[in-house]
Amino acid sequence: MNTEKLKLQVQQRAMDAPNKVPHVLVFPFPGQSHINAMLKLAQLLCLGGLRVTFLNTQHNHDRILRFNDVHSSLSRWPGLSFRAISDGLPAEHPRSLDRFLDIFDSLKANTKQLFREMLISGRSESEPVTCLIADGVMTFTIDVAQEVGIPIIVCRTASACSFWSNLCIPRLIEEGEVPFQGDADMDGAIRLVPGMETFLRRRDLSNFLRAKEHTDRAIQLIMTEALNTCRASSLILNTFEDLEGPILSHIRSRISTIYTIGPIHALLKSKLANSLPSTSTTCTSSSSDLWKVDKTCMTWLDSQTIRKSVLFVSFGSYATVTRDEMFEFWHGLVNSGSPFLWVVRPDSVAGKGEGGHISAELEEATRERGFLVEWAPQEEILAHPAVGGFLTHSGWNSTLESIYAGVPMICWPFFGDQQINSRFVSEVWGVGLDMKDRSCDRETVEKMVRELMEGKREELHKSSDEMTEFARRCIREGGSSYCNLERLIEDIRSTSS
């Protein structure tokens, strides 16, 4: 069937059923943080009266089924359904950070065509998809949407500051500021990202820019996906105006329609808490964890009687450390004297390495004031009154959750948007310390933890409390994120009809 005929059929179906509930298909990139944010977005749309299909890759769909009660979730969310699509990779592929280009290549080479066929075959269903919301790092979905004739909105799950810096890459290349290799002066100033001229350094840009040539595949990927995002009619961002307003003004020069609806996790909780009793008893936030959550750590947290005394440690869903680095962190945490709750994923330690043995003293000190867990309910932990600090990889979900909970951070970023997030945490928002590119030897870790939990405790908590109030204000009725969500839902209704 040719493209024009297909478009006419889609348009005719929309005209024939103007009063039907819009059907939105939400398609995240197959990574834990992307899935988390976009599933919460899907649930917000359901609360707004829309029908939503959440599309995962088959690999991640199977993992979610293994570790979460999806069937119970479906019964609580009658407007939400789940579908799966192949990512084109063999079952044994690790889908790990060091192989992330494989994922992008396969999505474009294999999933794109399957996605197109899914939308075409769905046009004959009683409730065909009337709007797409796709992850902003999978802009091949824009091509498919335009071909099939379905409106598309792009959602970026990373920070606005990261997205804006990626949009500026062409100019940075043209002026010779990027790429740069690891032996360059990493504290050298970057002057060509508007809004960041006074504080941005080489080390604060994505680690993907630490390459020999601008033709490097990773550089080309993040630049191309950012530029292609501007082809969409509108953009959803998981941020809020009081947090990234100055940067958002620059992005609006490239994309006129932007819906800032963050922090999404907090907006969803607020909407659920304030919904009608009949709704609140059936709808609760659904989990999309790719690992089994161990809630025994909450009992341990309850036993900590001193407020804000515990350091929470988690490096997210992708980052890995060597065995040597793990032991240095472990000794540093123990030596700091602070109680700590540490998430150590089963796949988080890379390589063999010597790393030393677990001494009797280390084991005893950990039993006295530490708790290790493979995967944990992060939002609950950060909201716990015993938690007073967060040693984090600076992923955007973690950053927003920490800001909303009023928990200061130590940032030790790994890749992507995390480098620039950590700079904004320390230099712009003043809600944490940046440990970027520092050696993670035990002395450094101990010093940074003591500075966060003792030396700068009052100063950082004061700044965090102020930023938390901004975040809470934006999700209340009449707040910027609250209103932007309402506008998004109405625009979807209008576009779909």
PDB file of C-alpha atoms in Angstrom, residues 301-457:
ATOM      1  CA  LEU A 301      16.321   1.784  57.448  1.00  0.00           C
ATOM      2  CA  ASP A 302      13.495   1.776  59.984  1.00  0.00           C
ATOM      3  CA  SER A 303      16.002   0.637  62.603  1.00  0.00           C
ATOM      4  CA  GLN A 304      18.162   3.740  62.039  1.00  0.00           C
ATOM      5  CA  THR A 305      16.891   6.171  64.665  1.00  0.00           C
ATOM      6  CA  ILE A 306      18.938   9.276  63.782  1.00  0.00           C
ATOM      7  CA  ARG A 307      17.337  11.461  61.119  1.00  0.00           C
ATOM      8  CA  LYS A 308      19.331  12.069  57.932  1.00  0.00           C
ATOM      9  CA  SER A 309      22.218   9.914  59.139  1.00  0.00           C
ATOM     10  CA  VAL A 310      22.276   7.262  56.370  1.00  0.00           C
ATOM     11  CA  LEU A 311      24.130   7.556  53.065  1.00  0.00           C
ATOM     12  CA  PHE A 312      22.331   5.823  50.199  1.00  0.00           C
ATOM     13  CA  VAL A 313      24.667   4.511  47.466  1.00  0.00           C
ATOM     14  CA  SER A 314      23.507   3.451  44.011  1.00  0.00           C
ATOM     15  CA  PHE A 315      25.081   3.738  40.570  1.00  0.00           C
ATOM     16  CA  GLY A 316      21.911   3.001  38.622  1.00  0.00           C
ATOM     17  CA  SER A 317      20.998   0.324  36.132  1.00  0.00           C
ATOM     18  CA  TYR A 318      23.880   0.443  33.637  1.00  0.00           C
ATOM     19  CA  ALA A 319      27.085   1.625  35.311  1.00  0.00           C
ATOM     20  CA  THR A 320      29.748  -0.862  36.330  1.00  0.00           C
ATOM     21  CA  VAL A 321      32.822  -0.672  38.542  1.00  0.00           C
ATOM     22  CA  THR A 322      35.869  -2.903  38.648  1.00  0.00           C
ATOM     23  CA  ARG A 323      36.416  -5.193  41.605  1.00  0.00           C
ATOM     24  CA  ASP A 324      39.284  -2.940  42.682  1.00  0.00           C
ATOM     25  CA  GLU A 325      37.031   0.121  42.580  1.00  0.00           C
ATOM     26  CA  MET A 326      34.316  -1.663  44.510  1.00  0.00           C
ATOM     27  CA  PHE A 327      36.699  -2.456  47.355  1.00  0.00           C
ATOM     28  CA  GLU A 328      38.000   1.124  47.435  1.00  0.00           C
ATOM     29  CA  PHE A 329      34.433   2.419  47.673  1.00  0.00           C
ATOM     30  CA  TRP A 330      33.656  -0.170  50.322  1.00  0.00           C
ATOM     31  CA  HIS A 331      36.608   0.810  52.501  1.00  0.00           C
ATOM     32  CA  GLY A 332      35.865   4.507  51.997  1.00  0.00           C
ATOM     33  CA  LEU A 333      32.243   4.077  53.045  1.00  0.00           C
ATOM     34  CA  VAL A 334      33.181   2.089  56.146  1.00  0.00           C
ATOM     35  CA  ASN A 335      35.946   4.534  57.096  1.00  0.00           C
ATOM     36  CA  SER A 336      33.611   7.540  56.787  1.00  0.00           C
ATOM     37  CA  GLY A 337      31.742   6.399  59.896  1.00  0.00           C
ATOM     38  CA  SER A 338      28.306   7.034  58.351  1.00  0.00           C
ATOM     39  CA  PRO A 339      25.690   4.287  58.161  1.00  0.00           C
ATOM     40  CA  PHE A 340      25.236   3.334  54.501  1.00  0.00           C
ATOM     41  CA  LEU A 341      22.778   1.441  52.323  1.00  0.00           C
ATOM     42  CA  TRP A 342      24.472   0.266  49.120  1.00  0.00           C
ATOM     43  CA  VAL A 343      22.829  -1.146  45.984  1.00  0.00           C
ATOM     44  CA  VAL A 344      25.205  -3.596  44.276  1.00  0.00           C
ATOM     45  CA  ARG A 345      23.562  -5.061  41.173  1.00  0.00           C
ATOM     46  CA  PRO A 346      24.508  -8.650  40.247  1.00  0.00           C
ATOM     47  CA  ASP A 347      26.107  -7.315  37.038  1.00  0.00           C
ATOM     48  CA  SER A 348      27.619  -4.135  38.480  1.00  0.00           C
ATOM     49  CA  VAL A 349      31.175  -5.442  38.999  1.00  0.00           C
ATOM     50  CA  ALA A 350      33.076  -5.691  35.711  1.00  0.00           C
ATOM     51  CA  GLY A 351      36.189  -7.771  35.097  1.00  0.00           C
ATOM     52  CA  LYS A 352      38.025 -10.093  37.370  1.00  0.00           C
ATOM     53  CA  GLY A 353      40.592  -7.865  39.103  1.00  0.00           C
ATOM     54  CA  GLU A 354      42.237  -8.696  42.364  1.00  0.00           C
ATOM     55  CA  GLY A 355      40.516  -6.107  44.505  1.00  0.00           C
ATOM     56  CA  GLY A 356      41.698  -7.709  47.716  1.00  0.00           C
ATOM     57  CA  HIS A 357      39.752 -10.030  49.956  1.00  0.00           C
ATOM     58  CA  ILE A 358      36.928  -9.138  52.295  1.00  0.00           C
ATOM     59  CA  SER A 359      38.738  -8.754  55.582  1.00  0.00           C
ATOM     60  CA  ALA A 360      37.142  -9.654  58.882  1.00  0.00           C
ATOM     61  CA  GLU A 361      37.300  -5.981  59.874  1.00  0.00           C
ATOM     62  CA  LEU A 362      35.461  -4.912  56.701  1.00  0.00           C
ATOM     63  CA  GLU A 363      32.765  -7.523  57.194  1.00  0.00           C
ATOM     64  CA  GLU A 364      32.304  -6.596  60.841  1.00  0.00           C
ATOM     65  CA  ALA A 365      32.137  -2.855  60.121  1.00  0.00           C
ATOM     66  CA  THR A 366      29.572  -3.479  57.366  1.00  0.00           C
ATOM     67  CA  ARG A 367      27.396  -5.515  59.712  1.00  0.00           C
ATOM     68  CA  GLU A 368      27.587  -2.709  62.276  1.00  0.00           C
ATOM     69  CA  ARG A 369      26.598   0.209  60.068  1.00  0.00           C
ATOM     70  CA  GLY A 370      26.068  -0.965  56.489  1.00  0.00           C
ATOM     71  CA  PHE A 371      23.523  -2.854  54.417  1.00  0.00           C
ATOM     72  CA  LEU A 372      24.085  -4.259  50.910  1.00  0.00           C
ATOM     73  CA  VAL A 373      21.238  -5.121  48.549  1.00  0.00           C
ATOM     74  CA  GLU A 374      21.097  -6.151  44.875  1.00  0.00           C
ATOM     75  CA  TRP A 375      18.187  -3.845  43.859  1.00  0.00           C
ATOM     76  CA  ALA A 376      16.079  -1.561  45.979  1.00  0.00           C
ATOM     77  CA  PRO A 377      12.977   0.695  45.936  1.00  0.00           C
ATOM     78  CA  GLN A 378      14.875   3.938  45.356  1.00  0.00           C
ATOM     79  CA  GLU A 379      11.993   6.407  45.658  1.00  0.00           C
ATOM     80  CA  GLU A 380      10.984   4.920  49.012  1.00  0.00           C
ATOM     81  CA  ILE A 381      14.554   4.992  50.256  1.00  0.00           C
ATOM     82  CA  LEU A 382      15.148   8.637  49.339  1.00  0.00           C
ATOM     83  CA  ALA A 383      11.885   9.599  51.029  1.00  0.00           C
ATOM     84  CA  HIS A 384      12.856   7.815  54.260  1.00  0.00           C
ATOM     85  CA  PRO A 385      13.630  10.218  57.161  1.00  0.00           C
ATOM     86  CA  ALA A 386      16.831   8.335  58.041  1.00  0.00           C
ATOM     87  CA  VAL A 387      18.436   9.085  54.649  1.00  0.00           C
ATOM     88  CA  GLY A 388      20.588  12.210  54.574  1.00  0.00           C
ATOM     89  CA  GLY A 389      22.776  11.782  51.487  1.00  0.00           C
ATOM     90  CA  PHE A 390      22.939  10.037  48.126  1.00  0.00           C
ATOM     91  CA  LEU A 391      26.117   8.835  46.386  1.00  0.00           C
ATOM     92  CA  THR A 392      24.836   8.589  42.822  1.00  0.00           C
ATOM     93  CA  HIS A 393      25.813   8.144  39.174  1.00  0.00           C
ATOM     94  CA  SER A 394      23.800  11.304  38.404  1.00  0.00           C
ATOM     95  CA  GLY A 395      21.256   9.668  36.119  1.00  0.00           C
ATOM     96  CA  TRP A 396      18.390  12.068  35.523  1.00  0.00           C
ATOM     97  CA  ASN A 397      15.685  10.021  37.260  1.00  0.00           C
ATOM     98  CA  SER A 398      17.926   9.652  40.320  1.00  0.00           C
ATOM     99  CA  THR A 399      18.777  13.359  40.277  1.00  0.00           C
ATOM    100  CA  LEU A 400      15.134  14.422  40.165  1.00  0.00           C
ATOM    101  CA  GLU A 401      14.105  11.901  42.807  1.00  0.00           C
ATOM    102  CA  SER A 402      16.863  13.169  45.093  1.00  0.00           C
ATOM    103  CA  ILE A 403      15.953  16.825  44.501  1.00  0.00           C
ATOM    104  CA  TYR A 404      12.291  16.137  45.218  1.00  0.00           C
ATOM    105  CA  ALA A 405      13.144  14.234  48.405  1.00  0.00           C
ATOM    106  CA  GLY A 406      15.511  16.994  49.574  1.00  0.00           C
ATOM    107  CA  VAL A 407      18.518  14.647  49.768  1.00  0.00           C
ATOM    108  CA  PRO A 408      21.940  16.193  48.885  1.00  0.00           C
ATOM    109  CA  MET A 409      24.128  14.253  46.478  1.00  0.00           C
ATOM    110  CA  ILE A 410      27.688  13.159  45.833  1.00  0.00           C
ATOM    111  CA  CYS A 411      27.919  12.773  42.060  1.00  0.00           C
ATOM    112  CA  TRP A 412      30.171  10.197  40.432  1.00  0.00           C
ATOM    113  CA  PRO A 413      28.903  10.159  36.818  1.00  0.00           C
ATOM    114  CA  PHE A 414      29.686   7.518  34.211  1.00  0.00           C
ATOM    115  CA  PHE A 415      28.324   8.432  30.772  1.00  0.00           C
ATOM    116  CA  GLY A 416      25.839  10.344  28.638  1.00  0.00           C
ATOM    117  CA  ASP A 417      23.939  13.125  30.378  1.00  0.00           C
ATOM    118  CA  GLN A 418      25.397  12.270  33.774  1.00  0.00           C
ATOM    119  CA  GLN A 419      28.511  14.433  33.398  1.00  0.00           C
ATOM    120  CA  ILE A 420      26.575  17.652  32.831  1.00  0.00           C
ATOM    121  CA  ASN A 421      23.917  16.730  35.409  1.00  0.00           C
ATOM    122  CA  SER A 422      26.591  16.521  38.091  1.00  0.00           C
ATOM    123  CA  ARG A 423      27.924  19.975  37.181  1.00  0.00           C
ATOM    124  CA  PHE A 424      24.462  21.510  37.515  1.00  0.00           C
ATOM    125  CA  VAL A 425      23.909  19.702  40.839  1.00  0.00           C
ATOM    126  CA  SER A 426      27.057  21.204  42.344  1.00  0.00           C
ATOM    127  CA  GLU A 427      27.614  24.511  40.530  1.00  0.00           C
ATOM    128  CA  VAL A 428      24.132  25.732  39.524  1.00  0.00           C
ATOM    129  CA  TRP A 429      21.647  24.276  41.994  1.00  0.00           C
ATOM    130  CA  GLY A 430      24.020  23.853  44.947  1.00  0.00           C
ATOM    131  CA  VAL A 431      22.437  20.596  46.103  1.00  0.00           C
ATOM    132  CA  GLY A 432      25.480  18.340  46.037  1.00  0.00           C
ATOM    133  CA  LEU A 433      29.175  17.708  45.463  1.00  0.00           C
ATOM    134  CA  ASP A 434      30.796  16.693  42.177  1.00  0.00           C
ATOM    135  CA  MET A 435      33.274  13.802  42.352  1.00  0.00           C
ATOM    136  CA  LYS A 436      33.541  13.579  38.552  1.00  0.00           C
ATOM    137  CA  ASP A 437      36.797  12.194  37.145  1.00  0.00           C
ATOM    138  CA  ARG A 438      38.310  11.841  40.613  1.00  0.00           C
ATOM    139  CA  SER A 439      40.016   8.688  41.696  1.00  0.00           C
ATOM    140  CA  CYS A 440      37.688   6.581  43.787  1.00  0.00           C
ATOM    141  CA  ASP A 441      40.415   5.587  46.226  1.00  0.00           C
ATOM    142  CA  ARG A 442      39.218   5.016  49.777  1.00  0.00           C
ATOM    143  CA  GLU A 443      40.667   8.307  51.070  1.00  0.00           C
ATOM    144  CA  THR A 444      38.757  10.348  48.471  1.00  0.00           C
ATOM    145  CA  VAL A 445      35.508   8.489  49.088  1.00  0.00           C
ATOM    146  CA  GLU A 446      35.834   8.919  52.849  1.00  0.00           C
ATOM    147  CA  LYS A 447      36.593  12.636  52.478  1.00  0.00           C
ATOM    148  CA  MET A 448      33.637  13.287  50.159  1.00  0.00           C
ATOM    149  CA  VAL A 449      31.204  11.375  52.372  1.00  0.00           C
ATOM    150  CA  ARG A 450      32.346  13.252  55.472  1.00  0.00           C
ATOM    151  CA  GLU A 451      32.003  16.566  53.622  1.00  0.00           C
ATOM    152  CA  LEU A 452      28.447  15.721  52.548  1.00  0.00           C
ATOM    153  CA  MET A 453      27.240  14.197  55.815  1.00  0.00           C
ATOM    154  CA  GLU A 454      29.144  16.493  58.200  1.00  0.00           C
ATOM    155  CA  GLY A 455      31.186  19.428  56.855  1.00  0.00           C
ATOM    156  CA  LYS A 456      28.676  20.933  54.399  1.00  0.00           C
ATOM    157  CA  ARG A 457      25.608  19.236  55.809  1.00  0.00           C
TER     158      ARG A 457
END
